[in-house]
Amino acid sequence: MNKGTVLLIGNSGVGKSTLINAIFGTEIAEVGRGIEGTTKEAVAYSNEEAPFDLVDTAGFEPSKILGLRPKAIADVKKLSRDIASGKEEKNPIDVIWFCVDGTSSKLFPSTINDMLDAVKIWKNAPIIVVITKSYSTYEQEENVKMVSDAFADRKKRHRYAGNLKGIIPVVAETYKINENEESWVLPKGLNELVDLTFEVLPEGQKAGVEAIKNFKLKMKRQQAYTLTALFTAAGVADAVLSLPITDTAVLSAMEIAEIKAIASVYEIKDDDKAKDFLNKIIECGTVSLTAKTALSTLKAIPGINIAASALNGVVAGTFVAAIGAASAKAFEDVYLGKRSLADTDWVGKFIESELGRTLVANSTDILEKLPKDASAAEIAKRIAALIKK
């Protein structure tokens, strides 16, 4: 497969490693916390399925104290010269991602100046600005305008500032404002970033259409799994700490949020067109006969020697996990064109079948192997391992 190469540059702590992991769907790059970056030198990332390789660089320090920022800029310049001359065994750079922190918009102008200076050897490489940590919808439009204005201002001094092809706000991983799932900022912008990168790659470096389609599907599956695991952990924690589990309704608000979040991964909007489809899934997950029967069965399993709170956690967690996994399968069929949003009868039967097939079996497996003193985190980990299979 022909592949292009994307160079990532940005300030330390901007989230380049987190972005790489989100794109590849695996913990391939070490992620740090705080403003000190974890990447100290250029690192190339690739896998067989990815339609382009990524080359990460050491982050620019937020200030020029002790000359660290100029050194980082000089390092990127040297790396670029070595790649261009063949001294460095990396493919020539086809696209550049400028990563800027959406929570530090005051740094945009100086950061863009430094990045343009660092990569000026790649005069024809398309530039995509990735506004990382775009948690605030309110600030996104303003941040995009600020970046656009900064590039427009620099066209007079940096001819290659005209290579800007797009500005994409991104949230690479779910961000918790607090423990209430309604206050989580879910991943966004990743599909748009992959699409635009693929679009601006040179024709000779583009993977086939089927390859990019499969890569995006894998990325969506990983996002759906991550969301399911996240909601599962929240469901277990609520149930262990305080939430009573009844036979008539199980974590309804959480399930609704989970279903809608996974739908967005598969580009299914929460609008009138999808209303009946989504409602059918929600109905199956909260008040269906399958749900009530499964819960009654689990609570009546003999010989389970764990605390009632842990039992509640297993019941709640496996249910949230099962509805998430089943929803993801249904939404994937719609995304791939195998089904339509009009297939409400089908999705109802499908969700019921999936829950009936996996819920009791998975919960029983967890309960039989669970240590008596298992914590909520241990319960959630075991459930997540089951749905990963």
XYZ file of C-alpha atoms in Angstrom, residues 16 26 33 54 71 91 95 111 151 158 163 171 193 197 257 278 288 290 324 336 339-340 348 352 363 370 389:
27
model
C 0.262 14.964 20.141
C -3.947 1.683 20.348
C 0.477 14.801 31.885
C 3.050 9.727 11.529
C 16.607 24.373 20.415
C 10.059 9.118 4.052
C 1.520 16.699 5.077
C 3.343 29.194 18.125
C -2.011 32.447 8.991
C 6.014 33.196 5.153
C -0.350 26.014 2.315
C -10.966 16.008 21.173
C -8.842 14.943 10.309
C -5.297 14.331 5.429
C -26.214 8.934 26.826
C -32.569 5.265 18.534
C -37.808 -4.892 27.371
C -35.307 -9.567 27.703
C -23.184 -0.517 24.169
C -21.751 0.435 6.083
C -29.201 -1.389 7.051
C -31.060 1.907 7.114
C -35.465 -4.066 17.951
C -33.109 -8.159 22.009
C -22.565 -11.617 33.885
C -14.985 -12.379 40.901
C -13.218 -10.144 22.745
